[in-house]
PDB file of C-alpha atoms in Angstrom:
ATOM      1  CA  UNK A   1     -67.588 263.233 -46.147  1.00 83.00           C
ATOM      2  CA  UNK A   2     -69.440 264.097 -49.338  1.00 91.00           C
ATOM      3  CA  UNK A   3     -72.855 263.054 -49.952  1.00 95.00           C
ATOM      4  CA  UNK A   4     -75.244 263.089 -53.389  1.00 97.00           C
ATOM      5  CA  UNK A   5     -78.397 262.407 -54.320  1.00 97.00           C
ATOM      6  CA  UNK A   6     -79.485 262.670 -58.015  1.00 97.00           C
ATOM      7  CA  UNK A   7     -83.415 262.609 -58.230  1.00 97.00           C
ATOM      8  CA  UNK A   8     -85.426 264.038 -61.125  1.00 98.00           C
ATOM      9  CA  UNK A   9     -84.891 261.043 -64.059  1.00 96.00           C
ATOM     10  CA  UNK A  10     -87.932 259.887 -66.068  1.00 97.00           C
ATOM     11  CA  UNK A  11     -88.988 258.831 -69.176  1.00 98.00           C
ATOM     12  CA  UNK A  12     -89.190 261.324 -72.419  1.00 98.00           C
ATOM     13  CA  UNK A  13     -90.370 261.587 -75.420  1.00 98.00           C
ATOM     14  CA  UNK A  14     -87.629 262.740 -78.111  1.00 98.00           C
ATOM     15  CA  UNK A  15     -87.377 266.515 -77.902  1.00 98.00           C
ATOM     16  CA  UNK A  16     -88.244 266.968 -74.578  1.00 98.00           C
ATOM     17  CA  UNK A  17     -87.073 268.033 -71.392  1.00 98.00           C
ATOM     18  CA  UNK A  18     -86.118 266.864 -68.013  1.00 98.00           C
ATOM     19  CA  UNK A  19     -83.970 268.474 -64.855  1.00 98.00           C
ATOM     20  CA  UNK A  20     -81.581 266.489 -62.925  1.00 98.00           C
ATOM     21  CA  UNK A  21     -80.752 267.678 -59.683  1.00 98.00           C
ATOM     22  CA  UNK A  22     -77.722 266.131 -57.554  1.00 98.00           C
ATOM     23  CA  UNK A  23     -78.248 267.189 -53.952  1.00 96.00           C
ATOM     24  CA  UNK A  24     -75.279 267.745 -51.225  1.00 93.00           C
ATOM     25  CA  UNK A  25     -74.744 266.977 -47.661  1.00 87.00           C
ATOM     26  CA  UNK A  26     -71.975 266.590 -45.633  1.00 82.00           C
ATOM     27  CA  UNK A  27     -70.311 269.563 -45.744  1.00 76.00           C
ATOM     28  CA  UNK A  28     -69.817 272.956 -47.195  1.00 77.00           C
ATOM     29  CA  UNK A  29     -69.136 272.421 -50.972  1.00 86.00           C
ATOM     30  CA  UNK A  30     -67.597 276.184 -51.939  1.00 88.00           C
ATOM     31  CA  UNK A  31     -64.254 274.796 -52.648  1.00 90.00           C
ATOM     32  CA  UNK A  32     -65.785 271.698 -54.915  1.00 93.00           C
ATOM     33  CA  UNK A  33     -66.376 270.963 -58.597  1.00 96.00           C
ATOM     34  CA  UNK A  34     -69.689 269.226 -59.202  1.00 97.00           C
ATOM     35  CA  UNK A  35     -69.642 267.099 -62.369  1.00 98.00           C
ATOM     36  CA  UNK A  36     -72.386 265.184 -64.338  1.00 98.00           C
ATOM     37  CA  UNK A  37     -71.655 261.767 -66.222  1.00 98.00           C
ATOM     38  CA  UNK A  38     -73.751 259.364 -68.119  1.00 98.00           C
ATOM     39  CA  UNK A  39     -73.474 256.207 -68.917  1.00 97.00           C
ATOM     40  CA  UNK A  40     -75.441 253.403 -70.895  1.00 95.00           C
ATOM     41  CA  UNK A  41     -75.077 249.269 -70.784  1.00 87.00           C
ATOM     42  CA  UNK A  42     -71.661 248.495 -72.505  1.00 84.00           C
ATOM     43  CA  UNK A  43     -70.354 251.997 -72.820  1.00 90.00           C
ATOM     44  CA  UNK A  44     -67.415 253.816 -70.736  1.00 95.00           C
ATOM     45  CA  UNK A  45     -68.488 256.449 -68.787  1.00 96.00           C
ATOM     46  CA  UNK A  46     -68.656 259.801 -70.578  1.00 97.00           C
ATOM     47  CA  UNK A  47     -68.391 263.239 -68.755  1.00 98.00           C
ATOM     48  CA  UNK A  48     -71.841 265.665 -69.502  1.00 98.00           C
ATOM     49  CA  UNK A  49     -70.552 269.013 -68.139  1.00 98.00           C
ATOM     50  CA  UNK A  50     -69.433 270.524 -64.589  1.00 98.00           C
ATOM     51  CA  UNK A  51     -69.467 273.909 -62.562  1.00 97.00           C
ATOM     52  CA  UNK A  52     -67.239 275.261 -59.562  1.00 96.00           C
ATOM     53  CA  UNK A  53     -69.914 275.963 -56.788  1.00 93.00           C
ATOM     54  CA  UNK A  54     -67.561 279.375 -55.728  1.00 93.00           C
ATOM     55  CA  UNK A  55     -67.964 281.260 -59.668  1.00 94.00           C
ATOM     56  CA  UNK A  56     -70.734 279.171 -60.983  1.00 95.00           C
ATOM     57  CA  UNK A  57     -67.793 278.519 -63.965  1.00 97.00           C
ATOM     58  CA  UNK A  58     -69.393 275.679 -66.366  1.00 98.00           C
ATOM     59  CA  UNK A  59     -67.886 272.945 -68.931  1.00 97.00           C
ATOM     60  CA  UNK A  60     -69.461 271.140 -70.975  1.00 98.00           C
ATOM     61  CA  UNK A  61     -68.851 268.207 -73.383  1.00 97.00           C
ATOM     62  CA  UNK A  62     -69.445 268.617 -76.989  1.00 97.00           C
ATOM     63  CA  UNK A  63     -72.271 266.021 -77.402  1.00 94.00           C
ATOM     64  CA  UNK A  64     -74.704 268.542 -75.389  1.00 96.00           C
ATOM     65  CA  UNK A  65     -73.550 271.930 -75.819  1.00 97.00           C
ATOM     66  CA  UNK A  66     -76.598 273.938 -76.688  1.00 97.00           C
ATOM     67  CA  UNK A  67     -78.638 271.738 -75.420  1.00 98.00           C
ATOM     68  CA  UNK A  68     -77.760 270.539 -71.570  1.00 98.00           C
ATOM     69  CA  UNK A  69     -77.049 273.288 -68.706  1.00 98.00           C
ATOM     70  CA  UNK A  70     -75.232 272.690 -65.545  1.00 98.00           C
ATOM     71  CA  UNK A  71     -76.831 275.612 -62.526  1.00 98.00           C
ATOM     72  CA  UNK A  72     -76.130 275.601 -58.767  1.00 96.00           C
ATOM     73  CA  UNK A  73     -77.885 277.095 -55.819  1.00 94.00           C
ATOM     74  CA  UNK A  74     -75.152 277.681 -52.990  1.00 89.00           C
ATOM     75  CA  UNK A  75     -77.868 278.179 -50.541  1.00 89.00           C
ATOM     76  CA  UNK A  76     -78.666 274.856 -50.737  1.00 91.00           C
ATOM     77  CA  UNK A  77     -76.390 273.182 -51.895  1.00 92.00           C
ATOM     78  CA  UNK A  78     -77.766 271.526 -54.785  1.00 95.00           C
ATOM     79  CA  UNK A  79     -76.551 271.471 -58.540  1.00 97.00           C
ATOM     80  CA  UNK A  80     -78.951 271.112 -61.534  1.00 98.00           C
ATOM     81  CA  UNK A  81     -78.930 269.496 -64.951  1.00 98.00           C
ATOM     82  CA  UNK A  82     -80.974 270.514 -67.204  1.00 98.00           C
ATOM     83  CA  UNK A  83     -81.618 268.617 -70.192  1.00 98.00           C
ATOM     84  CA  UNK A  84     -83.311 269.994 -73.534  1.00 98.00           C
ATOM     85  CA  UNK A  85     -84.190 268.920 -76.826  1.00 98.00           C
ATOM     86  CA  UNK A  86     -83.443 265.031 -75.774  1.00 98.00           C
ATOM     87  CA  UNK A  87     -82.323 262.454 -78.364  1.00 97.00           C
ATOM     88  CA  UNK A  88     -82.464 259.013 -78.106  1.00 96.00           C
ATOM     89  CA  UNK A  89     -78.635 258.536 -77.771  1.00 95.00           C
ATOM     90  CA  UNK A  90     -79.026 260.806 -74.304  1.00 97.00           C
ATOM     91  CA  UNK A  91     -80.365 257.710 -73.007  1.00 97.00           C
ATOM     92  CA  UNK A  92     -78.230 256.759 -69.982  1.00 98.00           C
ATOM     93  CA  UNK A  93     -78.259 256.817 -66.453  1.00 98.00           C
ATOM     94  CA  UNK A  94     -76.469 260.322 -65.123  1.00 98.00           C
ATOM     95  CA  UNK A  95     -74.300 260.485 -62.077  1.00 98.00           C
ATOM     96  CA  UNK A  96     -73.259 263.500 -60.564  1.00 98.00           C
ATOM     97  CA  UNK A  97     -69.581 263.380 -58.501  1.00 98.00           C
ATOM     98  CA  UNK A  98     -67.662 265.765 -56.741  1.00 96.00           C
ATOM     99  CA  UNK A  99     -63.864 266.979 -56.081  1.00 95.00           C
ATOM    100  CA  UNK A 100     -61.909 269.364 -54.931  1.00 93.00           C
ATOM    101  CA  UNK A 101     -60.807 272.152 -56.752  1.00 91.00           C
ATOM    102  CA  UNK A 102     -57.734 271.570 -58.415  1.00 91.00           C
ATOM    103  CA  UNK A 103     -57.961 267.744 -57.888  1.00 94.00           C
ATOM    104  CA  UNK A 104     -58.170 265.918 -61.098  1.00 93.00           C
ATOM    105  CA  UNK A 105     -60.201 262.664 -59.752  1.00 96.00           C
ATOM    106  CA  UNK A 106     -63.716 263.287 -58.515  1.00 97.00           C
ATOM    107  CA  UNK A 107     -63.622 261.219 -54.745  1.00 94.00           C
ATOM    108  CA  UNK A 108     -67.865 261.407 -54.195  1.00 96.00           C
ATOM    109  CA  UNK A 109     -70.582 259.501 -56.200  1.00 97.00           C
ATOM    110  CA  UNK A 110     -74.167 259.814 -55.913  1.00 97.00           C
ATOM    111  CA  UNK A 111     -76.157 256.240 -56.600  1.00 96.00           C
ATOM    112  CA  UNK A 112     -77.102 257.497 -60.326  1.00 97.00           C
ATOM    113  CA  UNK A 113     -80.740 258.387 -61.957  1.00 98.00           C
ATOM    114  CA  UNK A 114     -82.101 256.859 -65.019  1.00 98.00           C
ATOM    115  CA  UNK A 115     -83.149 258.871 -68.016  1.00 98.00           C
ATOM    116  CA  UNK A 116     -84.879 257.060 -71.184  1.00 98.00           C
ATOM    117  CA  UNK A 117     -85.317 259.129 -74.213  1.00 98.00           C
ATOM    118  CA  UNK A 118     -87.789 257.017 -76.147  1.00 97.00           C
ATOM    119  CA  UNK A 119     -91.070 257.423 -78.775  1.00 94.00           C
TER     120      UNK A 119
END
């Protein structure tokens, strides 16, 4: 069994920065992907980005390229968001999940961290 914990959400003011991390336990996670999602009240879930923890190999949705980047450390097991040049509409609260490789449903949820973009 697969366990996260996001930490690292906050308040900021538009511009700014803020790193999510999503820390793993359970078990070894070389042959996972570890995604990011957001969502705000009354809209669908929308991907942020991903990386395979074996090549480090990153995605990313078009609302943040440029501006959000998805890191790992292997060692200890713990994936990173980082979020830069926040707009208002990055308001949400982010999740990270995890699956398999070559799954196409991520089967492990952490609880979620809030992150507020306002003035």
């Amino acid at each position: 069994q697969v366990r996260l914990v996001e930490s690292g959400g906050g308040m900021v003011e538009p511009g700014g920065s803020l790193r999510l991390s999503c820390a793993a336990s359970g078990r070894t996670l070389s042959m996972y992907v570890i995604g990011w999602f957001r969502q705000d009240q009354g809209n669908e879930r929308e991907f942020v980005g991903a990386i395979t923890m074996a090549e480090g190999l990153t995605s990313y949705a078009d609302s943040v390229k440029g501006r959000f980047t998805v890191s790992r450390d292997s060692v200890r097991n713990t994936v990173y968001l980082q979020l830069n040049s926040l707009k208002p509409e990055d308001t949400a609260v982010y999740s990270c999940a995890a699956k398999p490789r070559g799954e196409s449903k991520y089967t492990h949820w952490g609880q979620g961290t809030q992150v507020t973009v306002s003035s």
